JSON list of C-alpha atoms in Angstrom, two decimals:
[
{"chain": "A", "resi": 128, "resn": "MET", "atom": "CA", "xyz": [33.72, 29.62, 81.40]},
{"chain": "A", "resi": 129, "resn": "SER", "atom": "CA", "xyz": [32.46, 30.77, 84.41]},
{"chain": "A", "resi": 130, "resn": "GLY", "atom": "CA", "xyz": [35.04, 30.18, 87.29]},
{"chain": "A", "resi": 131, "resn": "LEU", "atom": "CA", "xyz": [37.90, 29.39, 84.99]},
{"chain": "A", "resi": 132, "resn": "GLU", "atom": "CA", "xyz": [40.98, 31.03, 85.45]},
{"chain": "A", "resi": 133, "resn": "GLY", "atom": "CA", "xyz": [44.59, 31.11, 84.21]},
{"chain": "A", "resi": 134, "resn": "GLN", "atom": "CA", "xyz": [45.56, 28.36, 81.78]},
{"chain": "A", "resi": 135, "resn": "ASP", "atom": "CA", "xyz": [42.02, 26.68, 82.03]},
{"chain": "A", "resi": 136, "resn": "LEU", "atom": "CA", "xyz": [40.46, 29.99, 80.91]},
{"chain": "A", "resi": 137, "resn": "LEU", "atom": "CA", "xyz": [42.75, 30.10, 77.75]},
{"chain": "A", "resi": 138, "resn": "ASP", "atom": "CA", "xyz": [42.33, 26.42, 77.12]},
{"chain": "A", "resi": 139, "resn": "ALA", "atom": "CA", "xyz": [38.44, 27.01, 77.26]},
{"chain": "A", "resi": 140, "resn": "LYS", "atom": "CA", "xyz": [38.61, 29.87, 74.88]},
{"chain": "A", "resi": 141, "resn": "VAL", "atom": "CA", "xyz": [40.97, 28.18, 72.34]},
{"chain": "A", "resi": 142, "resn": "TYR", "atom": "CA", "xyz": [38.65, 25.15, 72.62]},
{"chain": "A", "resi": 143, "resn": "ASN", "atom": "CA", "xyz": [35.68, 27.20, 71.89]},
{"chain": "A", "resi": 144, "resn": "ILE", "atom": "CA", "xyz": [37.30, 29.06, 68.98]},
{"chain": "A", "resi": 145, "resn": "ASN", "atom": "CA", "xyz": [37.99, 25.63, 67.23]},
{"chain": "A", "resi": 146, "resn": "LEU", "atom": "CA", "xyz": [34.67, 24.74, 67.64]},
{"chain": "A", "resi": 147, "resn": "TYR", "atom": "CA", "xyz": [33.20, 28.01, 65.99]},
{"chain": "A", "resi": 148, "resn": "LYS", "atom": "CA", "xyz": [35.79, 27.59, 63.03]},
{"chain": "A", "resi": 149, "resn": "GLN", "atom": "CA", "xyz": [34.56, 23.83, 62.53]},
{"chain": "A", "resi": 150, "resn": "ALA", "atom": "CA", "xyz": [31.23, 24.96, 62.59]},
{"chain": "A", "resi": 151, "resn": "ILE", "atom": "CA", "xyz": [31.70, 27.82, 60.14]},
{"chain": "A", "resi": 152, "resn": "ALA", "atom": "CA", "xyz": [33.80, 25.20, 57.86]},
{"chain": "A", "resi": 153, "resn": "ASP", "atom": "CA", "xyz": [31.02, 22.76, 58.18]},
{"chain": "A", "resi": 154, "resn": "GLY", "atom": "CA", "xyz": [28.36, 25.44, 57.28]},
{"chain": "A", "resi": 155, "resn": "VAL", "atom": "CA", "xyz": [30.35, 26.51, 54.32]},
{"chain": "A", "resi": 156, "resn": "ALA", "atom": "CA", "xyz": [31.09, 22.85, 53.15]},
{"chain": "A", "resi": 157, "resn": "SER", "atom": "CA", "xyz": [27.28, 22.16, 53.48]},
{"chain": "A", "resi": 158, "resn": "GLU", "atom": "CA", "xyz": [26.34, 25.15, 51.56]},
{"chain": "A", "resi": 159, "resn": "LYS", "atom": "CA", "xyz": [28.86, 24.57, 48.59]},
{"chain": "A", "resi": 160, "resn": "ALA", "atom": "CA", "xyz": [27.56, 20.85, 48.77]},
{"chain": "A", "resi": 161, "resn": "ASP", "atom": "CA", "xyz": [24.01, 22.24, 48.60]},
{"chain": "A", "resi": 162, "resn": "THR", "atom": "CA", "xyz": [25.04, 24.62, 45.93]},
{"chain": "A", "resi": 163, "resn": "GLU", "atom": "CA", "xyz": [26.45, 21.83, 43.94]},
{"chain": "A", "resi": 164, "resn": "THR", "atom": "CA", "xyz": [23.64, 19.56, 44.33]},
{"chain": "A", "resi": 165, "resn": "LEU", "atom": "CA", "xyz": [21.26, 22.11, 43.24]},
{"chain": "A", "resi": 166, "resn": "ALA", "atom": "CA", "xyz": [23.29, 22.77, 40.21]},
{"chain": "A", "resi": 167, "resn": "LYS", "atom": "CA", "xyz": [23.37, 19.32, 39.38]},
{"chain": "A", "resi": 168, "resn": "LEU", "atom": "CA", "xyz": [19.40, 19.01, 40.00]},
{"chain": "A", "resi": 169, "resn": "THR", "atom": "CA", "xyz": [19.06, 21.97, 37.90]},
{"chain": "A", "resi": 170, "resn": "THR", "atom": "CA", "xyz": [21.03, 20.50, 34.98]},
{"chain": "A", "resi": 171, "resn": "GLU", "atom": "CA", "xyz": [19.10, 17.33, 34.99]},
{"chain": "A", "resi": 172, "resn": "TYR", "atom": "CA", "xyz": [15.80, 19.20, 35.11]},
{"chain": "A", "resi": 173, "resn": "GLN", "atom": "CA", "xyz": [16.99, 21.32, 32.17]},
{"chain": "A", "resi": 174, "resn": "GLN", "atom": "CA", "xyz": [18.12, 18.23, 30.34]},
{"chain": "A", "resi": 175, "resn": "LYS", "atom": "CA", "xyz": [14.85, 16.27, 31.16]},
{"chain": "A", "resi": 176, "resn": "GLN", "atom": "CA", "xyz": [13.03, 19.36, 30.01]},
{"chain": "A", "resi": 177, "resn": "ALA", "atom": "CA", "xyz": [15.00, 19.23, 26.69]},
{"chain": "A", "resi": 178, "resn": "ASP", "atom": "CA", "xyz": [14.53, 15.53, 26.28]},
{"chain": "A", "resi": 179, "resn": "TYR", "atom": "CA", "xyz": [10.84, 16.10, 26.65]},
{"chain": "A", "resi": 180, "resn": "ALA", "atom": "CA", "xyz": [10.68, 19.09, 24.18]},
{"chain": "A", "resi": 181, "resn": "LYS", "atom": "CA", "xyz": [12.60, 16.81, 21.73]},
{"chain": "A", "resi": 182, "resn": "ALA", "atom": "CA", "xyz": [10.46, 13.80, 22.32]},
{"chain": "A", "resi": 183, "resn": "ASN", "atom": "CA", "xyz": [7.38, 16.08, 21.61]},
{"chain": "A", "resi": 184, "resn": "ALA", "atom": "CA", "xyz": [9.06, 17.46, 18.47]},
{"chain": "A", "resi": 185, "resn": "ASP", "atom": "CA", "xyz": [10.10, 13.99, 17.15]},
{"chain": "A", "resi": 186, "resn": "HIS", "atom": "CA", "xyz": [6.41, 12.90, 17.70]},
{"chain": "A", "resi": 187, "resn": "ASP", "atom": "CA", "xyz": [5.01, 15.81, 15.57]},
{"chain": "A", "resi": 188, "resn": "GLU", "atom": "CA", "xyz": [7.77, 15.29, 12.99]},
{"chain": "A", "resi": 189, "resn": "ALA", "atom": "CA", "xyz": [6.83, 11.56, 12.94]},
{"chain": "A", "resi": 190, "resn": "VAL", "atom": "CA", "xyz": [3.15, 12.14, 12.50]},
{"chain": "A", "resi": 191, "resn": "LYS", "atom": "CA", "xyz": [3.85, 14.69, 9.79]},
{"chain": "A", "resi": 192, "resn": "GLN", "atom": "CA", "xyz": [5.95, 12.46, 7.57]},
{"chain": "A", "resi": 193, "resn": "GLY", "atom": "CA", "xyz": [3.73, 9.39, 8.54]},
{"chain": "A", "resi": 194, "resn": "GLU", "atom": "CA", "xyz": [0.49, 11.31, 7.26]},
{"chain": "A", "resi": 195, "resn": "THR", "atom": "CA", "xyz": [2.30, 12.41, 4.23]},
{"chain": "A", "resi": 196, "resn": "GLY", "atom": "CA", "xyz": [3.71, 8.94, 3.46]},
{"chain": "A", "resi": 197, "resn": "LEU", "atom": "CA", "xyz": [0.31, 7.25, 3.93]},
{"chain": "A", "resi": 198, "resn": "ASN", "atom": "CA", "xyz": [-1.74, 9.81, 2.02]},
{"chain": "A", "resi": 199, "resn": "ASN", "atom": "CA", "xyz": [0.93, 9.56, -0.98]},
{"chain": "A", "resi": 200, "resn": "ALA", "atom": "CA", "xyz": [0.52, 5.61, -0.96]},
{"chain": "A", "resi": 201, "resn": "THR", "atom": "CA", "xyz": [-3.11, 5.99, -0.75]},
{"chain": "A", "resi": 202, "resn": "SER", "atom": "CA", "xyz": [-3.37, 8.56, -3.67]},
{"chain": "A", "resi": 203, "resn": "ASP", "atom": "CA", "xyz": [-1.19, 6.08, -5.92]},
{"chain": "A", "resi": 204, "resn": "LEU", "atom": "CA", "xyz": [-3.48, 3.09, -5.14]},
{"chain": "A", "resi": 205, "resn": "ASP", "atom": "CA", "xyz": [-6.36, 5.24, -5.63]},
{"chain": "A", "resi": 206, "resn": "GLN", "atom": "CA", "xyz": [-5.26, 6.46, -9.18]},
{"chain": "A", "resi": 207, "resn": "GLN", "atom": "CA", "xyz": [-4.42, 2.95, -10.06]},
{"chain": "A", "resi": 208, "resn": "VAL", "atom": "CA", "xyz": [-7.84, 1.78, -9.08]},
{"chain": "A", "resi": 209, "resn": "GLU", "atom": "CA", "xyz": [-9.34, 4.19, -11.44]},
{"chain": "A", "resi": 210, "resn": "ALA", "atom": "CA", "xyz": [-7.04, 3.37, -14.14]},
{"chain": "A", "resi": 211, "resn": "SER", "atom": "CA", "xyz": [-7.80, -0.16, -13.70]},
{"chain": "A", "resi": 212, "resn": "LYS", "atom": "CA", "xyz": [-11.59, 0.54, -13.94]},
{"chain": "A", "resi": 213, "resn": "ASN", "atom": "CA", "xyz": [-11.16, 2.15, -16.76]},
{"chain": "A", "resi": 214, "resn": "ALA", "atom": "CA", "xyz": [-9.37, -0.58, -18.19]},
{"chain": "A", "resi": 215, "resn": "GLY", "atom": "CA", "xyz": [-12.30, -2.85, -17.75]},
{"chain": "A", "resi": 216, "resn": "LEU", "atom": "CA", "xyz": [-11.52, -4.33, -14.22]},
{"chain": "A", "resi": 217, "resn": "ASP", "atom": "CA", "xyz": [-14.10, -4.80, -11.51]},
{"chain": "A", "resi": 218, "resn": "VAL", "atom": "CA", "xyz": [-12.03, -3.21, -8.64]},
{"chain": "A", "resi": 219, "resn": "SER", "atom": "CA", "xyz": [-13.02, -2.46, -5.02]},
{"chain": "A", "resi": 220, "resn": "VAL", "atom": "CA", "xyz": [-11.18, -1.07, -2.20]},
{"chain": "A", "resi": 221, "resn": "GLU", "atom": "CA", "xyz": [-11.69, -1.81, 1.52]},
{"chain": "A", "resi": 222, "resn": "VAL", "atom": "CA", "xyz": [-9.80, 0.47, 4.06]},
{"chain": "A", "resi": 223, "resn": "SER", "atom": "CA", "xyz": [-9.27, -0.92, 7.38]},
{"chain": "A", "resi": 224, "resn": "LYS", "atom": "CA", "xyz": [-7.34, 1.02, 10.32]},
{"chain": "A", "resi": 225, "resn": "VAL", "atom": "CA", "xyz": [-5.07, -0.90, 12.83]},
{"chain": "A", "resi": 226, "resn": "SER", "atom": "CA", "xyz": [-4.02, 1.18, 15.84]},
{"chain": "A", "resi": 227, "resn": "PRO", "atom": "CA", "xyz": [-1.09, -0.16, 17.95]},
{"chain": "A", "resi": 228, "resn": "LYS", "atom": "CA", "xyz": [-1.32, -0.75, 21.62]},
{"chain": "A", "resi": 229, "resn": "TYR", "atom": "CA", "xyz": [0.17, 2.15, 22.76]},
{"chain": "A", "resi": 230, "resn": "LYS", "atom": "CA", "xyz": [1.51, 2.92, 26.28]},
{"chain": "A", "resi": 231, "resn": "ASP", "atom": "CA", "xyz": [-0.72, 4.92, 28.32]},
{"chain": "A", "resi": 232, "resn": "LEU", "atom": "CA", "xyz": [1.18, 8.34, 29.61]},
{"chain": "A", "resi": 233, "resn": "THR", "atom": "CA", "xyz": [-1.28, 9.18, 32.11]},
{"chain": "A", "resi": 234, "resn": "GLY", "atom": "CA", "xyz": [0.55, 9.73, 35.43]},
{"chain": "A", "resi": 235, "resn": "LEU", "atom": "CA", "xyz": [4.12, 9.32, 34.05]},
{"chain": "A", "resi": 236, "resn": "GLU", "atom": "CA", "xyz": [6.98, 11.70, 34.69]},
{"chain": "A", "resi": 237, "resn": "ALA", "atom": "CA", "xyz": [10.48, 11.97, 34.12]},
{"chain": "A", "resi": 238, "resn": "GLN", "atom": "CA", "xyz": [12.53, 9.18, 32.57]},
{"chain": "A", "resi": 239, "resn": "ASP", "atom": "CA", "xyz": [9.34, 7.13, 32.68]},
{"chain": "A", "resi": 240, "resn": "LEU", "atom": "CA", "xyz": [7.57, 9.25, 30.52]},
{"chain": "A", "resi": 241, "resn": "LEU", "atom": "CA", "xyz": [10.46, 9.72, 28.03]},
{"chain": "A", "resi": 242, "resn": "ASP", "atom": "CA", "xyz": [10.67, 6.07, 27.82]},
{"chain": "A", "resi": 243, "resn": "ALA", "atom": "CA", "xyz": [6.86, 5.59, 27.16]},
{"chain": "A", "resi": 244, "resn": "MET", "atom": "CA", "xyz": [7.00, 8.19, 24.68]},
{"chain": "A", "resi": 245, "resn": "ALA", "atom": "CA", "xyz": [9.74, 6.68, 22.70]},
{"chain": "A", "resi": 246, "resn": "TYR", "atom": "CA", "xyz": [8.17, 3.23, 22.91]},
{"chain": "A", "resi": 247, "resn": "ASN", "atom": "CA", "xyz": [4.91, 4.69, 21.48]},
{"chain": "A", "resi": 248, "resn": "LEU", "atom": "CA", "xyz": [6.94, 6.61, 18.71]},
{"chain": "A", "resi": 249, "resn": "ASN", "atom": "CA", "xyz": [8.66, 3.32, 17.60]},
{"chain": "A", "resi": 250, "resn": "LEU", "atom": "CA", "xyz": [5.21, 1.59, 17.60]},
{"chain": "A", "resi": 251, "resn": "TYR", "atom": "CA", "xyz": [3.67, 4.60, 15.48]},
{"chain": "A", "resi": 252, "resn": "ASN", "atom": "CA", "xyz": [6.69, 4.41, 12.94]},
{"chain": "A", "resi": 253, "resn": "LYS", "atom": "CA", "xyz": [6.59, 0.72, 12.47]},
{"chain": "A", "resi": 254, "resn": "ALA", "atom": "CA", "xyz": [2.64, 0.94, 11.79]},
{"chain": "A", "resi": 255, "resn": "VAL", "atom": "CA", "xyz": [3.28, 3.74, 9.33]},
{"chain": "A", "resi": 256, "resn": "ALA", "atom": "CA", "xyz": [5.86, 1.78, 7.64]},
{"chain": "A", "resi": 257, "resn": "SER", "atom": "CA", "xyz": [3.75, -1.28, 7.48]},
{"chain": "A", "resi": 258, "resn": "GLY", "atom": "CA", "xyz": [0.81, 0.62, 6.08]},
{"chain": "A", "resi": 259, "resn": "VAL", "atom": "CA", "xyz": [2.85, 2.54, 3.38]},
{"chain": "A", "resi": 260, "resn": "ALA", "atom": "CA", "xyz": [4.31, -0.90, 2.21]},
{"chain": "A", "resi": 261, "resn": "SER", "atom": "CA", "xyz": [0.97, -2.72, 2.15]},
{"chain": "A", "resi": 262, "resn": "GLU", "atom": "CA", "xyz": [-0.52, 0.09, 0.09]},
{"chain": "A", "resi": 263, "resn": "LYS", "atom": "CA", "xyz": [2.42, 0.02, -2.44]},
{"chain": "A", "resi": 264, "resn": "ALA", "atom": "CA", "xyz": [2.33, -3.57, -2.57]},
{"chain": "A", "resi": 265, "resn": "ASP", "atom": "CA", "xyz": [-1.42, -3.48, -3.38]},
{"chain": "A", "resi": 266, "resn": "THR", "atom": "CA", "xyz": [-0.71, -0.88, -6.06]},
{"chain": "A", "resi": 267, "resn": "GLU", "atom": "CA", "xyz": [2.05, -2.96, -7.52]},
{"chain": "A", "resi": 268, "resn": "ALA", "atom": "CA", "xyz": [-0.24, -5.81, -7.79]},
{"chain": "A", "resi": 269, "resn": "LEU", "atom": "CA", "xyz": [-3.11, -4.04, -9.27]},
{"chain": "A", "resi": 270, "resn": "VAL", "atom": "CA", "xyz": [-0.63, -2.80, -12.00]},
{"chain": "A", "resi": 271, "resn": "LYS", "atom": "CA", "xyz": [0.53, -5.91, -12.95]},
{"chain": "A", "resi": 272, "resn": "LEU", "atom": "CA", "xyz": [-3.21, -7.44, -12.67]},
{"chain": "A", "resi": 273, "resn": "THR", "atom": "CA", "xyz": [-4.35, -4.63, -15.01]},
{"chain": "A", "resi": 274, "resn": "ALA", "atom": "CA", "xyz": [-1.42, -5.43, -17.35]},
{"chain": "A", "resi": 275, "resn": "GLU", "atom": "CA", "xyz": [-2.27, -8.96, -17.76]},
{"chain": "A", "resi": 276, "resn": "TYR", "atom": "CA", "xyz": [-5.85, -8.18, -18.26]},
{"chain": "A", "resi": 277, "resn": "GLN", "atom": "CA", "xyz": [-4.88, -5.66, -20.87]},
{"chain": "A", "resi": 278, "resn": "LYS", "atom": "CA", "xyz": [-2.72, -8.24, -22.70]},
{"chain": "A", "resi": 279, "resn": "GLN", "atom": "CA", "xyz": [-5.64, -10.98, -22.60]},
{"chain": "A", "resi": 280, "resn": "VAL", "atom": "CA", "xyz": [-8.11, -8.26, -24.10]},
{"chain": "A", "resi": 281, "resn": "ALA", "atom": "CA", "xyz": [-5.76, -7.21, -26.85]},
{"chain": "A", "resi": 282, "resn": "ASP", "atom": "CA", "xyz": [-5.02, -11.16, -27.70]},
{"chain": "A", "resi": 283, "resn": "TYR", "atom": "CA", "xyz": [-8.72, -11.76, -27.75]},
{"chain": "A", "resi": 284, "resn": "GLU", "atom": "CA", "xyz": [-9.18, -8.61, -29.96]},
{"chain": "A", "resi": 285, "resn": "ALA", "atom": "CA", "xyz": [-6.52, -9.87, -32.44]},
{"chain": "A", "resi": 286, "resn": "GLN", "atom": "CA", "xyz": [-7.97, -13.41, -32.33]},
{"chain": "A", "resi": 287, "resn": "LYS", "atom": "CA", "xyz": [-11.37, -12.09, -32.71]},
{"chain": "A", "resi": 288, "resn": "ALA", "atom": "CA", "xyz": [-10.18, -9.72, -35.74]},
{"chain": "A", "resi": 289, "resn": "ALA", "atom": "CA", "xyz": [-8.79, -12.51, -37.48]},
{"chain": "A", "resi": 290, "resn": "VAL", "atom": "CA", "xyz": [-11.56, -15.06, -37.03]},
{"chain": "A", "resi": 291, "resn": "ASP", "atom": "CA", "xyz": [-13.94, -12.14, -38.33]},
{"chain": "A", "resi": 292, "resn": "LYS", "atom": "CA", "xyz": [-11.56, -11.69, -41.31]},
{"chain": "A", "resi": 293, "resn": "VAL", "atom": "CA", "xyz": [-11.77, -15.25, -42.03]},
{"chain": "A", "resi": 294, "resn": "ASN", "atom": "CA", "xyz": [-15.49, -15.17, -41.96]},
{"chain": "A", "resi": 295, "resn": "ALA", "atom": "CA", "xyz": [-15.65, -12.15, -43.89]},
{"chain": "A", "resi": 296, "resn": "ASP", "atom": "CA", "xyz": [-13.79, -13.83, -46.63]},
{"chain": "A", "resi": 297, "resn": "LYS", "atom": "CA", "xyz": [-15.87, -16.75, -46.71]},
{"chain": "A", "resi": 298, "resn": "LYS", "atom": "CA", "xyz": [-18.87, -15.03, -46.84]},
{"chain": "A", "resi": 299, "resn": "ALA", "atom": "CA", "xyz": [-17.63, -12.90, -49.55]},
{"chain": "A", "resi": 300, "resn": "ALA", "atom": "CA", "xyz": [-16.35, -16.01, -51.52]},
{"chain": "A", "resi": 301, "resn": "TYR", "atom": "CA", "xyz": [-19.94, -17.66, -50.83]},
{"chain": "A", "resi": 302, "resn": "GLU", "atom": "CA", "xyz": [-21.91, -14.46, -52.14]},
{"chain": "A", "resi": 303, "resn": "LYS", "atom": "CA", "xyz": [-19.44, -14.31, -55.16]},
{"chain": "A", "resi": 304, "resn": "ALA", "atom": "CA", "xyz": [-19.96, -17.87, -55.89]},
{"chain": "A", "resi": 305, "resn": "LEU", "atom": "CA", "xyz": [-23.83, -17.41, -55.60]},
{"chain": "A", "resi": 306, "resn": "GLU", "atom": "CA", "xyz": [-23.71, -14.24, -57.70]},
{"chain": "A", "resi": 307, "resn": "ASP", "atom": "CA", "xyz": [-22.20, -16.41, -60.45]},
{"chain": "A", "resi": 308, "resn": "TYR", "atom": "CA", "xyz": [-24.33, -19.08, -60.09]},
{"chain": "A", "resi": 309, "resn": "MET", "atom": "CA", "xyz": [-27.62, -16.81, -60.26]},
{"chain": "A", "resi": 310, "resn": "ASN", "atom": "CA", "xyz": [-25.90, -15.01, -63.40]},
{"chain": "A", "resi": 311, "resn": "GLY", "atom": "CA", "xyz": [-25.12, -18.22, -65.38]},
{"chain": "A", "resi": 312, "resn": "THR", "atom": "CA", "xyz": [-21.21, -17.78, -65.17]},
{"chain": "A", "resi": 313, "resn": "ASN", "atom": "CA", "xyz": [-18.96, -20.69, -64.87]},
{"chain": "A", "resi": 314, "resn": "HIS", "atom": "CA", "xyz": [-21.77, -23.28, -64.04]},
{"chain": "A", "resi": 315, "resn": "THR", "atom": "CA", "xyz": [-23.45, -26.01, -66.41]},
{"chain": "A", "resi": 316, "resn": "THR", "atom": "CA", "xyz": [-26.36, -28.11, -65.26]},
{"chain": "A", "resi": 317, "resn": "SER", "atom": "CA", "xyz": [-26.88, -31.23, -67.18]},
{"chain": "A", "resi": 318, "resn": "MET", "atom": "CA", "xyz": [-30.22, -33.33, -66.89]},
{"chain": "A", "resi": 319, "resn": "THR", "atom": "CA", "xyz": [-31.41, -35.95, -69.15]},
{"chain": "A", "resi": 320, "resn": "ALA", "atom": "CA", "xyz": [-35.04, -37.45, -68.79]},
{"chain": "A", "resi": 321, "resn": "GLN", "atom": "CA", "xyz": [-36.13, -40.76, -70.11]},
{"chain": "A", "resi": 322, "resn": "THR", "atom": "CA", "xyz": [-39.16, -42.94, -69.08]},
{"chain": "A", "resi": 323, "resn": "GLN", "atom": "CA", "xyz": [-39.14, -46.53, -69.41]},
{"chain": "A", "resi": 324, "resn": "THR", "atom": "CA", "xyz": [-41.33, -49.71, -68.15]},
{"chain": "A", "resi": 325, "resn": "ASP", "atom": "CA", "xyz": [-39.50, -52.41, -66.29]},
{"chain": "A", "resi": 326, "resn": "ALA", "atom": "CA", "xyz": [-41.27, -55.47, -67.96]},
{"chain": "A", "resi": 327, "resn": "SER", "atom": "CA", "xyz": [-39.93, -57.96, -65.36]},
{"chain": "A", "resi": 328, "resn": "SER", "atom": "CA", "xyz": [-41.33, -56.17, -62.31]},
{"chain": "A", "resi": 329, "resn": "GLY", "atom": "CA", "xyz": [-44.51, -54.73, -64.05]},
{"chain": "A", "resi": 330, "resn": "GLN", "atom": "CA", "xyz": [-43.70, -51.41, -62.44]},
{"chain": "A", "resi": 331, "resn": "TYR", "atom": "CA", "xyz": [-42.99, -48.17, -64.13]},
{"chain": "A", "resi": 332, "resn": "GLN", "atom": "CA", "xyz": [-39.30, -46.78, -63.37]},
{"chain": "A", "resi": 333, "resn": "THR", "atom": "CA", "xyz": [-38.38, -43.00, -64.65]},
{"chain": "A", "resi": 334, "resn": "PHE", "atom": "CA", "xyz": [-34.90, -42.04, -65.10]},
{"chain": "A", "resi": 335, "resn": "MET", "atom": "CA", "xyz": [-34.26, -38.32, -65.71]},
{"chain": "A", "resi": 336, "resn": "ASN", "atom": "CA", "xyz": [-31.43, -37.20, -68.12]},
{"chain": "A", "resi": 337, "resn": "ALA", "atom": "CA", "xyz": [-31.66, -33.78, -69.29]},
{"chain": "A", "resi": 338, "resn": "THR", "atom": "CA", "xyz": [-29.13, -31.40, -70.37]},
{"chain": "A", "resi": 339, "resn": "VAL", "atom": "CA", "xyz": [-29.46, -27.50, -69.64]},
{"chain": "A", "resi": 340, "resn": "ASP", "atom": "CA", "xyz": [-26.83, -25.10, -70.40]},
{"chain": "A", "resi": 341, "resn": "GLN", "atom": "CA", "xyz": [-27.26, -21.82, -68.48]},
{"chain": "A", "resi": 342, "resn": "LYS", "atom": "CA", "xyz": [-24.29, -20.09, -69.99]},
{"chain": "A", "resi": 343, "resn": "ARG", "atom": "CA", "xyz": [-24.87, -16.92, -71.96]}
]
């Protein structure tokens, strides 16, 4: 404002004052915007942290429940295998482990990390469900097979017992008949003996016709 006088000086001062006010207003607006942006970023960060913590908690809970489910299914199958072996079946069990193709979490951040964790968790849950269902199906099949085998054994034993009884009755009847014969009871043996010559053939022919009563 050097060299200005009168109205020119006043106009220049007013102009500068307005510039100053605008600068202050712009600064305040900028700081307010920065504050709002910071608050938004902070909220988003906190939400991401909460989401990440929940994702980890969900993972841990899924693993816990998955292991419990698999262990229970395996225990049921092992018990049935033992029961089937005791029933006479020859049972063998082969364990195979299949791991899903999980996404690599290395270097992932923010939403990409959360998405990958959710994807892997879904794969894990499906694998556990499939494993449990498979072992339950094996257990049920073994229960059915064992029941069928036990029925066949029972039928065989019943048939064998019936045959053994028939054979025992026949043996007893035979032994009784033999004993009666040896004791001369209920049996008569007849035999006649006669010898003559066949004149026409010039040969001797012998006919036995004797009667012997073994009754006492």
